[in-house]
CSV table of C-alpha atoms and ligand atoms in Angstrom, one decimal:
chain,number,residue,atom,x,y,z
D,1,UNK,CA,63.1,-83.7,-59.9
D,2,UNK,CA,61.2,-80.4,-59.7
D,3,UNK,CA,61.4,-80.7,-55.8
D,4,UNK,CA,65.2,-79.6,-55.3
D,5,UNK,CA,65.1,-76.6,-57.0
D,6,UNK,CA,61.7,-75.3,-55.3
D,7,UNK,CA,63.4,-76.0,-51.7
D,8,UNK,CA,66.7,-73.8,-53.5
D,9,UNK,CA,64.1,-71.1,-54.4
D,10,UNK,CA,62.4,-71.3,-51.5
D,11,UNK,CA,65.7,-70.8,-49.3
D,12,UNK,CA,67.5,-68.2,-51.3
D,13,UNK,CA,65.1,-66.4,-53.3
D,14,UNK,CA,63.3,-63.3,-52.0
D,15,UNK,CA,60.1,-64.6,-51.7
D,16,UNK,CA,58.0,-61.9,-53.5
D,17,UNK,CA,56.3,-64.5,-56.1
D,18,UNK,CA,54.0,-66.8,-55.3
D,19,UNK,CA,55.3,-69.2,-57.8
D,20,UNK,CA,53.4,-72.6,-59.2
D,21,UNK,CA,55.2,-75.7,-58.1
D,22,UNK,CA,57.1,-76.7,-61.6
D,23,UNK,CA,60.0,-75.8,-62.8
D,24,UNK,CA,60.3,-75.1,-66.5
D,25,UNK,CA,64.0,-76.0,-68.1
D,26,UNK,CA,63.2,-75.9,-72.0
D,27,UNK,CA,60.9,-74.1,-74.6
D,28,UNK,CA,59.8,-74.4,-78.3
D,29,UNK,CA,57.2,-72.4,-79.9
D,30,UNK,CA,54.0,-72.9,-78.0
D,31,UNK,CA,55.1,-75.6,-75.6
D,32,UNK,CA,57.1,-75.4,-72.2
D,33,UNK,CA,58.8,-78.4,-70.6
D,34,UNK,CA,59.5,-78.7,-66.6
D,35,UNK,CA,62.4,-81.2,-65.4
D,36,UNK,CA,60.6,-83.7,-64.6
D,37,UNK,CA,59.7,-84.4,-68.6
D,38,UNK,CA,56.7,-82.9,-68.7
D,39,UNK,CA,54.9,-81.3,-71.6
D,40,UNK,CA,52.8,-77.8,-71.1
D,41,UNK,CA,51.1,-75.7,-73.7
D,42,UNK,CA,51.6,-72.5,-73.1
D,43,UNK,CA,48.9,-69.8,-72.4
D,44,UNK,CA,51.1,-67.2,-70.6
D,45,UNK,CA,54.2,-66.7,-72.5
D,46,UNK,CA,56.4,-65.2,-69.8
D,47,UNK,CA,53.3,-62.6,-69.1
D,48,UNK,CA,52.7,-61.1,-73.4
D,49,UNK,CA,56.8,-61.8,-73.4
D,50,UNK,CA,57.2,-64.3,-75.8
D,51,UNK,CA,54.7,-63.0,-78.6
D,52,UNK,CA,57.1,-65.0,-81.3
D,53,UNK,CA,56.9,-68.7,-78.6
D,54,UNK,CA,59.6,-70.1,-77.3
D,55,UNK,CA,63.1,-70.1,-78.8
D,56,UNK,CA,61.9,-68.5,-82.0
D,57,UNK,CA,64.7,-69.7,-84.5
D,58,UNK,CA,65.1,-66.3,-85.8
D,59,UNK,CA,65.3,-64.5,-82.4
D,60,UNK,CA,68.0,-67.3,-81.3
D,61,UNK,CA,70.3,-66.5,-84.0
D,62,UNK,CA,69.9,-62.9,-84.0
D,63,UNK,CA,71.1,-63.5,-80.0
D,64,UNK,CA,73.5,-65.6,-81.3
D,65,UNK,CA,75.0,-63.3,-83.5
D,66,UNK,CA,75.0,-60.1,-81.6
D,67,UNK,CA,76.7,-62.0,-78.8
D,68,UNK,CA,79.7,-63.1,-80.4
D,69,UNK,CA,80.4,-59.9,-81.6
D,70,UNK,CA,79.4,-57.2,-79.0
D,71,UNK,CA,77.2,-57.3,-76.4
D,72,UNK,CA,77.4,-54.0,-74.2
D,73,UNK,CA,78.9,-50.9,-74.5
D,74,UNK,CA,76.9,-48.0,-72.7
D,75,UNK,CA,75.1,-44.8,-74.0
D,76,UNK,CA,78.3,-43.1,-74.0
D,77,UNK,CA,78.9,-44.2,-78.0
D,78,UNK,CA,76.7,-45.3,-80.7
D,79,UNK,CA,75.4,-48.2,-80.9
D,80,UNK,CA,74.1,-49.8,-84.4
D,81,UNK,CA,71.3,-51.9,-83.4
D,82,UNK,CA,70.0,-49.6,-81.0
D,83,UNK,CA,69.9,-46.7,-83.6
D,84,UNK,CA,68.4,-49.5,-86.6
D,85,UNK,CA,65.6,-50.3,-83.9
D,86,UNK,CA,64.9,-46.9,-83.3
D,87,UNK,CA,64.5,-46.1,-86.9
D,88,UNK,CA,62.2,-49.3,-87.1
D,89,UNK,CA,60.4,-48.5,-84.0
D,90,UNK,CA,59.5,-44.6,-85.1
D,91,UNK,CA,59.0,-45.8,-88.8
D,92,UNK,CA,56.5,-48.4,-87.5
D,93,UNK,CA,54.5,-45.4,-85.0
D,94,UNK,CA,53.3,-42.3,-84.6
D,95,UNK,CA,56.5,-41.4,-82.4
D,96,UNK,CA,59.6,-39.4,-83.9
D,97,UNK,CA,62.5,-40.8,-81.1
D,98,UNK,CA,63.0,-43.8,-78.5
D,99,UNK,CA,64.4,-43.5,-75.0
D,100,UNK,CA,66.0,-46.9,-74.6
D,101,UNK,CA,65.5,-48.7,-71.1
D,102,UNK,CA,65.1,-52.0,-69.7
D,103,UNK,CA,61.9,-52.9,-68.6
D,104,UNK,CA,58.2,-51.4,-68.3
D,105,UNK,CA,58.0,-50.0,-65.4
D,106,UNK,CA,61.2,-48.3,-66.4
D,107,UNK,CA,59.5,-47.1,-69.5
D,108,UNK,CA,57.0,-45.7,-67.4
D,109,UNK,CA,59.5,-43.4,-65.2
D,110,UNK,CA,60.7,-42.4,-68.5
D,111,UNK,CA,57.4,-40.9,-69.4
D,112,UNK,CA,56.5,-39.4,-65.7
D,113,UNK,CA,59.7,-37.6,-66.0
D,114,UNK,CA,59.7,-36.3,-69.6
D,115,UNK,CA,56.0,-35.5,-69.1
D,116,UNK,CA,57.0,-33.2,-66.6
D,117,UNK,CA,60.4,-32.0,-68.2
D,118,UNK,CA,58.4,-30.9,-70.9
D,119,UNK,CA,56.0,-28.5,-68.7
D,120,UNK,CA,59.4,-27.0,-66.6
D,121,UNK,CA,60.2,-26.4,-70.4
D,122,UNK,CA,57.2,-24.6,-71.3
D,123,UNK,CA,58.0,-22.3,-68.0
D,124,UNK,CA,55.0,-24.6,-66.4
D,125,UNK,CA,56.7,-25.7,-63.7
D,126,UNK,CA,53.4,-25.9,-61.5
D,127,UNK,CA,52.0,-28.4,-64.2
D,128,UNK,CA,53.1,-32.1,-62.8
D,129,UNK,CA,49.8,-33.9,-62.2
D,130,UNK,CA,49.2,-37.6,-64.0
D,131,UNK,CA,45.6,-38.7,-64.0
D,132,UNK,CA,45.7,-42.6,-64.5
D,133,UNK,CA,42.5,-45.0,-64.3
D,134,UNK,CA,41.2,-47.2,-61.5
D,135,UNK,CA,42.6,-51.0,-61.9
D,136,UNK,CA,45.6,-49.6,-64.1
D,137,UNK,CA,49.0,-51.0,-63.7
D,138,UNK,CA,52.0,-49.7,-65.1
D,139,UNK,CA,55.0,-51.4,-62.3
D,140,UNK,CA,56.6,-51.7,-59.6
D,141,UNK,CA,58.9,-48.9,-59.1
D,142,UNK,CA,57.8,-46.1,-56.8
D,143,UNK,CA,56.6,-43.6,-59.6
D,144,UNK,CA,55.4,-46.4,-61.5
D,145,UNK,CA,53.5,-47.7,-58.2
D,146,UNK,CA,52.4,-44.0,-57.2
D,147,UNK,CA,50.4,-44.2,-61.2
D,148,UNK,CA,49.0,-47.8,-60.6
D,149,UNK,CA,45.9,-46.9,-59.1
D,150,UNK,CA,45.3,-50.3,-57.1
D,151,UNK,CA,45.4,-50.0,-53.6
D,152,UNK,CA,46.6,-53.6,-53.0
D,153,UNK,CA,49.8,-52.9,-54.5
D,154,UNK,CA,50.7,-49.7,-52.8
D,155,UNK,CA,49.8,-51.6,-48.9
D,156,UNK,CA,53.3,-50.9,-47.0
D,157,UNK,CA,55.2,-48.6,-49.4
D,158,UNK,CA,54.2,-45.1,-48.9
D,159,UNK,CA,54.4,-42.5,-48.8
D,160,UNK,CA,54.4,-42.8,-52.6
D,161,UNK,CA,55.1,-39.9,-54.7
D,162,UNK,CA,53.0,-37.3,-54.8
D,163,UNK,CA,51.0,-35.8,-58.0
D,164,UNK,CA,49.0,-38.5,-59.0
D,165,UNK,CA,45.3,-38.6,-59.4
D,166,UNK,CA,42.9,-41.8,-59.9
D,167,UNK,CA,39.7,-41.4,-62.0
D,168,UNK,CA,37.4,-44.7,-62.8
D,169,UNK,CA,38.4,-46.1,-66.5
D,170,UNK,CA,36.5,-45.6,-69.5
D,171,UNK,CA,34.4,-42.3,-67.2
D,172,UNK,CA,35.0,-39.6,-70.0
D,173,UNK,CA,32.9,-37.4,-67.8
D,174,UNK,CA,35.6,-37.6,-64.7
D,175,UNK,CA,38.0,-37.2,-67.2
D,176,UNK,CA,36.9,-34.1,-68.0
D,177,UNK,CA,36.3,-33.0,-64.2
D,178,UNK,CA,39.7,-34.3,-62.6
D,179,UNK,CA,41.7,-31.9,-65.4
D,180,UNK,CA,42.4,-28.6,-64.2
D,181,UNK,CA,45.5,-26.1,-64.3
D,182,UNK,CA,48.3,-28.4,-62.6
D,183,UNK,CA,47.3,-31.6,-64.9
D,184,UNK,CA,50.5,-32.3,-67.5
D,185,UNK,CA,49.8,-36.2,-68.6
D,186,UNK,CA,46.9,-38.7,-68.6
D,187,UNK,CA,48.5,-41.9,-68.4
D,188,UNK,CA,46.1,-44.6,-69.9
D,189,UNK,CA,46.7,-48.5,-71.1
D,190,UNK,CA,44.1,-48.7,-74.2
D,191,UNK,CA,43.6,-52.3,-72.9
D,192,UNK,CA,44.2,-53.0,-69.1
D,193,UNK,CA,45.9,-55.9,-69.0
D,194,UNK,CA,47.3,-56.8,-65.3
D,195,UNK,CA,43.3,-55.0,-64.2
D,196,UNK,CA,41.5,-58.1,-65.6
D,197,UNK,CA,41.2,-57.2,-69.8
D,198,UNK,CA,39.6,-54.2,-69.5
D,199,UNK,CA,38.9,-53.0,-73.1
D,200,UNK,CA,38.5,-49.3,-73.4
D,201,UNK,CA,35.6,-48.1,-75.6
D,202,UNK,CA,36.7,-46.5,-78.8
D,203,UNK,CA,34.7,-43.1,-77.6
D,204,UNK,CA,36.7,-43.0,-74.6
D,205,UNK,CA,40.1,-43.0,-76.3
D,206,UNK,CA,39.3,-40.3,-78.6
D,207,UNK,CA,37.3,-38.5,-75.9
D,208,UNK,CA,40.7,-38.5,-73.9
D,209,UNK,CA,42.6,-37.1,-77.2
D,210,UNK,CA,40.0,-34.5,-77.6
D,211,UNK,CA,40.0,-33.4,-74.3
D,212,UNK,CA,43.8,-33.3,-73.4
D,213,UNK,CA,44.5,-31.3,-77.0
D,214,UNK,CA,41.5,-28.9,-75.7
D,215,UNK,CA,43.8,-28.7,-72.6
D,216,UNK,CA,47.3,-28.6,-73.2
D,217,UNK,CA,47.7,-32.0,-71.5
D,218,UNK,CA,49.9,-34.6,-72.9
D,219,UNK,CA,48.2,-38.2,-73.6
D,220,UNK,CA,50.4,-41.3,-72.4
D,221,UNK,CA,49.6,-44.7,-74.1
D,222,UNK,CA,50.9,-47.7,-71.5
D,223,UNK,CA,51.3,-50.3,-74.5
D,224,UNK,CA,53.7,-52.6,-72.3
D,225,UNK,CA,51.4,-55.0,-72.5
D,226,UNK,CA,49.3,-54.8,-75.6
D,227,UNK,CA,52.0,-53.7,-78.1
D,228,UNK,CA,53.2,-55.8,-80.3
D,229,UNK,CA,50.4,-58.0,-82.2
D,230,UNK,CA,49.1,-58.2,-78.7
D,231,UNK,CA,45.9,-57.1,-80.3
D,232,UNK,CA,46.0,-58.0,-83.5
D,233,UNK,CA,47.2,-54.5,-84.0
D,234,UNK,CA,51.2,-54.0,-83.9
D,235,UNK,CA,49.9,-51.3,-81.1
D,236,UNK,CA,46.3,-51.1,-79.2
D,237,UNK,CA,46.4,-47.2,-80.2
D,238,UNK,CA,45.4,-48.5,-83.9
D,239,UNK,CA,42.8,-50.1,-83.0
D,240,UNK,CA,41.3,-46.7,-81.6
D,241,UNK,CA,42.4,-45.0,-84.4
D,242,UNK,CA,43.9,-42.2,-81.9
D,243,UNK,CA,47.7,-41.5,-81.2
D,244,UNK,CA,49.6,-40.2,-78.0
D,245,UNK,CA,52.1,-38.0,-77.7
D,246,UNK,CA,53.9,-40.5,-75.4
D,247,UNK,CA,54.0,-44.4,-75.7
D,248,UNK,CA,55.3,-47.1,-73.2
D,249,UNK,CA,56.9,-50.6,-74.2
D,250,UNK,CA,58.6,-53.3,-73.0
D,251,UNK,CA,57.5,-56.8,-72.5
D,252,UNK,CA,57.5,-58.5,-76.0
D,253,UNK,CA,59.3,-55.9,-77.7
D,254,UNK,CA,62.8,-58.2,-76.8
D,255,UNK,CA,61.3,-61.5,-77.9
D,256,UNK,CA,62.2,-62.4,-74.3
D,257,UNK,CA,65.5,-60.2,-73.6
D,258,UNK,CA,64.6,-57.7,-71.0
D,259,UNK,CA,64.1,-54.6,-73.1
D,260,UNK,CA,62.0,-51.5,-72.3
D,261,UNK,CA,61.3,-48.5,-74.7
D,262,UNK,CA,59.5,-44.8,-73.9
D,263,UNK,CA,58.4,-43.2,-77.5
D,264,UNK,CA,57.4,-39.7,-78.4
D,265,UNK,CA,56.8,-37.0,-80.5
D,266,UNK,CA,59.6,-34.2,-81.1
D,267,UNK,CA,57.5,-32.2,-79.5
D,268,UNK,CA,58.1,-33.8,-76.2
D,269,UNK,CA,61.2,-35.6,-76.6
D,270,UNK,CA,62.8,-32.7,-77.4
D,271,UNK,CA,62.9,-32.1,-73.4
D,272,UNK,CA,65.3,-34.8,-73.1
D,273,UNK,CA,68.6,-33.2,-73.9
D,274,UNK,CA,72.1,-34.9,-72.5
D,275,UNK,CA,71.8,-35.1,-68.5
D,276,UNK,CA,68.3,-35.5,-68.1
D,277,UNK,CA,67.9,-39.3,-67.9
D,278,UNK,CA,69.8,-42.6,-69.0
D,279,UNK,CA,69.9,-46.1,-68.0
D,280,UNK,CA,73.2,-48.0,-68.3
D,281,UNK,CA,71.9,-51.1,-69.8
D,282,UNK,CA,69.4,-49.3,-71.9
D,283,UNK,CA,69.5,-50.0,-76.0
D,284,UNK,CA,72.2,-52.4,-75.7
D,285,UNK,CA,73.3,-54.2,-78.8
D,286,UNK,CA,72.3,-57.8,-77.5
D,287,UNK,CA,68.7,-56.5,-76.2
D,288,UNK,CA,68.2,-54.1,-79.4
D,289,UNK,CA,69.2,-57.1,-82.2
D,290,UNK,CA,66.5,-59.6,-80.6
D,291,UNK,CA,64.1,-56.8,-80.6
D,292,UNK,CA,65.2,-56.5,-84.8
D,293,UNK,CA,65.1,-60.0,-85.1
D,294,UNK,CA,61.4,-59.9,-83.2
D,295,UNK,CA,60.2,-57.1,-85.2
D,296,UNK,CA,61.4,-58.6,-88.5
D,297,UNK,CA,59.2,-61.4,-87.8
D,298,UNK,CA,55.8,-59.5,-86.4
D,299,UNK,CA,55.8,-57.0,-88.9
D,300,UNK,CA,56.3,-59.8,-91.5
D,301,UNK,CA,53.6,-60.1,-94.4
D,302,UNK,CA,50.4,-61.6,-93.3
D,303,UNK,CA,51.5,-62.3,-89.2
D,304,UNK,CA,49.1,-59.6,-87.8
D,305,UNK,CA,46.4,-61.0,-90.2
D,306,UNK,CA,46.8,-64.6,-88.5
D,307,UNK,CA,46.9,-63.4,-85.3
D,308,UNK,CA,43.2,-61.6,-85.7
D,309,UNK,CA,42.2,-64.6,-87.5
D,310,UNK,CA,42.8,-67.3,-84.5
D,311,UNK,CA,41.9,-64.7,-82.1
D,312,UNK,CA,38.3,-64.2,-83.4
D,313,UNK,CA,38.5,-68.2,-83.4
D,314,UNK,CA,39.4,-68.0,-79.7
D,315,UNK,CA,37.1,-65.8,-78.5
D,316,UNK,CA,34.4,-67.3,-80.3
D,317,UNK,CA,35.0,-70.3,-78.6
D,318,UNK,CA,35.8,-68.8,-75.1
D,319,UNK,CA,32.7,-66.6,-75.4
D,320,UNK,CA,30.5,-70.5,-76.2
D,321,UNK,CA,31.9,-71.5,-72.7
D,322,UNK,CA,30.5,-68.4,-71.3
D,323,UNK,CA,26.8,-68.9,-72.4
D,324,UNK,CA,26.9,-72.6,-71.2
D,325,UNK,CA,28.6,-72.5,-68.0
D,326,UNK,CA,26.9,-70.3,-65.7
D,327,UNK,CA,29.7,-69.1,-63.2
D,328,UNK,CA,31.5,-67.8,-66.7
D,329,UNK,CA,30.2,-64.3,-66.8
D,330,UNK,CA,32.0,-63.0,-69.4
D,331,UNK,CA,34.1,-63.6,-72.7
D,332,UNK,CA,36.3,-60.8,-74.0
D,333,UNK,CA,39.3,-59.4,-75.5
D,334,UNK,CA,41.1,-58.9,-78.5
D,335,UNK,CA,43.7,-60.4,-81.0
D,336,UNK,CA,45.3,-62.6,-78.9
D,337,UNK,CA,44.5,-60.8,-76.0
D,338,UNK,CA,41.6,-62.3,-74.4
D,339,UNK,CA,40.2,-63.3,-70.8
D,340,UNK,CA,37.4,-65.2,-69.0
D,341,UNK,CA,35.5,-64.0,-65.9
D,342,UNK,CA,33.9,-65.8,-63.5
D,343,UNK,CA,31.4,-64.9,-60.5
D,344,UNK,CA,34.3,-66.8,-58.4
D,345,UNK,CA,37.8,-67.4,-57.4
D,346,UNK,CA,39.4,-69.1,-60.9
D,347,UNK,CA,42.9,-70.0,-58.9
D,348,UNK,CA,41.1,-73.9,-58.6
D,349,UNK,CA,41.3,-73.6,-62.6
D,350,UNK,CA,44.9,-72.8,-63.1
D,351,UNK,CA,46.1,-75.6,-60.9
D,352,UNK,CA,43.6,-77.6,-62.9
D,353,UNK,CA,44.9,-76.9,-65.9
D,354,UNK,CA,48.5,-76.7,-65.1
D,355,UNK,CA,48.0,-80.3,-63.8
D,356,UNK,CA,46.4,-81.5,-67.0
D,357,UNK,CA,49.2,-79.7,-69.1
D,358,UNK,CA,48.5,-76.0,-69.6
D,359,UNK,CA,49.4,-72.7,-68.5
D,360,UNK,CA,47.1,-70.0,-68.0
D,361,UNK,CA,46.9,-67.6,-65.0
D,362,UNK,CA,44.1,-66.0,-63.2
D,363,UNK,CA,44.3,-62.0,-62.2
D,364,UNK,CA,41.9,-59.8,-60.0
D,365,UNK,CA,41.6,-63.1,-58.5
D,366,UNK,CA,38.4,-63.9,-60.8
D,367,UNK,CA,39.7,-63.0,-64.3
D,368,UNK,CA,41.3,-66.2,-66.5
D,369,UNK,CA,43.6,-64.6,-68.6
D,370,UNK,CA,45.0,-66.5,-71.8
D,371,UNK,CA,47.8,-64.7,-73.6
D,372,UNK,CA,49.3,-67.1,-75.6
D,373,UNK,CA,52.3,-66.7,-77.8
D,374,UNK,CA,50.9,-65.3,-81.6
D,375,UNK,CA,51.5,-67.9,-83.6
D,376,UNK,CA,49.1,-70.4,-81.3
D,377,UNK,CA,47.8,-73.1,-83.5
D,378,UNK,CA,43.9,-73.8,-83.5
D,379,UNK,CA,44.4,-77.4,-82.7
D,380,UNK,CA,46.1,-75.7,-79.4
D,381,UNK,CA,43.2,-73.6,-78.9
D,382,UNK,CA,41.1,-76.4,-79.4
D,383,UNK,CA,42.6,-78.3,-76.6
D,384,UNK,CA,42.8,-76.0,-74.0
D,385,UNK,CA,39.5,-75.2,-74.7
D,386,UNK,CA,38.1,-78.4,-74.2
D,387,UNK,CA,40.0,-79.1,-70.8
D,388,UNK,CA,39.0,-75.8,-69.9
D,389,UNK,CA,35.5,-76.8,-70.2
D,390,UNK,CA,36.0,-79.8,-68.3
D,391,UNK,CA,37.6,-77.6,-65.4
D,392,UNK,CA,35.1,-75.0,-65.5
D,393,UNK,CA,31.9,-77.3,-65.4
D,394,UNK,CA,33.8,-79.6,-62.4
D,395,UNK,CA,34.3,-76.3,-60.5
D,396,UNK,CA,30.1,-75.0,-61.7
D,397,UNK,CA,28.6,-78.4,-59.9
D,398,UNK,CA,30.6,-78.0,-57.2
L,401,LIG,C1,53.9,-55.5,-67.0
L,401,LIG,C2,53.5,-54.1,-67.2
L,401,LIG,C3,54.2,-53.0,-66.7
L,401,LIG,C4,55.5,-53.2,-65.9
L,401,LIG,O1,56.5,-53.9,-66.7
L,401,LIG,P1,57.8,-54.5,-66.0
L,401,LIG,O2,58.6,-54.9,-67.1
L,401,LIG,O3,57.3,-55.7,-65.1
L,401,LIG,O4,58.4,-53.5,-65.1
L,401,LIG,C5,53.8,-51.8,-66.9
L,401,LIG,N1,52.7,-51.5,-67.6
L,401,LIG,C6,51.9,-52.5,-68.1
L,401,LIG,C7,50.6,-52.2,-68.8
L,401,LIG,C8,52.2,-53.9,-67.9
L,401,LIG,O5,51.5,-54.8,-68.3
């Protein structure tokens, strides 16, 4: 049943995934189904997408809703939901406005750009250097691409563009030596997420603050990927106790509807008059009333306090796996955030799982990520966790 839809994929579809061999038809909460019948929980949620699960009820009627009445316009009027979940989305931060886009890597543009807007502003003009971290990834756009400082992804697309430079993450000290007069941004995700859950130490984050108010130099939080109860936190930067002057989101901001967002101070944002930058799509009414709806529900009493509380529960478990099973060499994360690595290639464990009825995905090749939706139960947790072990120990006595 799966099996004529993979050949259609295979035939028309550019071929830049390397997709599993299931095809997945229906969603509810923490389970997927493929066509075939078959159950999955679900460990990946569409990549930190679907924070709320599948099909949350009051995302679906929000969509619903919105749909029937309006569901595109264009930035050339206002638009209600979009200027409600602006108001929500600067009353809920540290930024002032929203520039309303589509995707992350779209957010990230937005930033590049106003980051250096704001430096032709100041008569800087010269200033239009972005330090961003080793293993960072902030999308597949060219600007995007020219900040993720992975090599693997950049392999056939240059030249990329220019004024970008790569330090090693959580290296105050190189930091402090790759700043000099041309540097306008560093561009930082608190938590690397695609780079294998890479937690930043709370000394580096407010190093970075310390260092780019010393220098004039804006601080860009990526929070694509940890925003949103990701964490435990509705944003990573809270965890750190330290705000930018710029923030990225996108992925669960929508509760699935492709919806990006660049925040900022007025400082900043005040470069970005009429002219300067737009996206068609960007803040429309159906993508900004499931981001309402999604918010609504996040920011609801006692949500963030569930999420920490299962996460600790996960990562207490995850981290028991690590002392017993030798190629696990380390637990970690946060909230709901939260990763294995192994001393090996973890692809084996994914198919494993997958085959036994769960979705989890490996990154860095050796890194088991698990980012479930929120609202996970423990008896979920519980289950993966034992096949997991299973998995884990077949693959040790190998
Ligand atoms: C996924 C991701 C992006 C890119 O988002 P897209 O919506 O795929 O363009 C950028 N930054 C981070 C931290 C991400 O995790």
């Amino acid at each position: 049943m799966n099996k004529n839809i993979i050949q259609l994929t295979e035939k028309h579809v550019a071929g830049t995934y390397g997709r599993y061999p299931i095809v997945l038809v229906k969603g509810k909460g923490s389970r997927v189904w493929d066509k075939s019948g078959k159950q999955y929980i679900d460990f990946v949620s569409g990549l930190a997408v679907n924070n709320l699960g599948h099909c949350h009820p009051s995302v679906v009627a929000a969509i619903k809703k919105q749909a029937e009445k309006l569901i595109h316009v264009s930035n050339l009027y206002h638009i209600e939901p979009q200027s409600q979940l602006a108001e929500k989305l600067t009353s809920l931060s540290f930024a002032d406005k929203i520039f309303f886009c589509n995707s992350g890597t779209e957010a990230i543009e937005s930033a590049i750009k106003l980051a250096r807007k704001y430096f032709f502003d100041q008569g800087q003009s010269g200033r239009t250097e972005i330090i961003t971290m080793h293993n960072s990834f902030h999308g597949r756009t060219l600007g995007s691409l020219s900040a993720t400082a992975q090599k693997k992804f950049h392999i056939g697309f240059k030249p990329l563009l220019p004024g970008f430079k790569y330090i090693p993450f959580n290296d105050l000290q190189s930091a402090r030596k790759a700043i000099t007069q041309k540097t306008c941004a560093i561009l930082v995700e608190p938590i690397q997420g695609e780079g294998g859950v890479n937690i930043a130490d709370p000394s580096y984050i407010s190093g970075l603050k310390k260092l780019c108010q010393k220098n004039g130099v804006l601080l860009i939080f990526d929070e694509v990927q940890s925003g949103f109860g990701r964490t435990g936190k509705l944003f990573a930067y809270e965890l750190y106790k330290t705000k930018p002057d710029i923030m990225t989101m996108a992925k669960a901001l929508g509760g699935g509807i492709a919806i990006g967002a660049m925040a900022g101070t007025n400082r900043v944002m005040k470069s970005f008059v009429p002219g300067t930058h737009a996206a068609t799509f960007g803040g429309n009414p159906l993508a900004c009333s499931a981001a309402l709806a999604t918010l609504k529900v996040i920011t609801g009493k006692n949500f963030l306090n569930k999420v920490n509380a299962s996460g600790i529960y996960f990562l207490k478990r995850l981290k028991k796996i690590a002392r017993k099973i030798p190629i696990v060499k380390e637990a970690r994360g946060t909230g709901m955030f939260l990763a294995l690595e192994l001393d090996q290639p973890g692809h084996e464990i994914v198919i494993d799982c997958m085959n036994r009825g769960f979705l989890i995905n490996c990154i860095q090749q050796n890194v088991l990520r698990f980012i479930p939706p929120l609202t996970i139960s423990r008896k979920d947790i519980d289950s993966l966790i034992s096949v997991l072990s299973e998995s884990l120990i077949k693959l040790n006595d190998k």
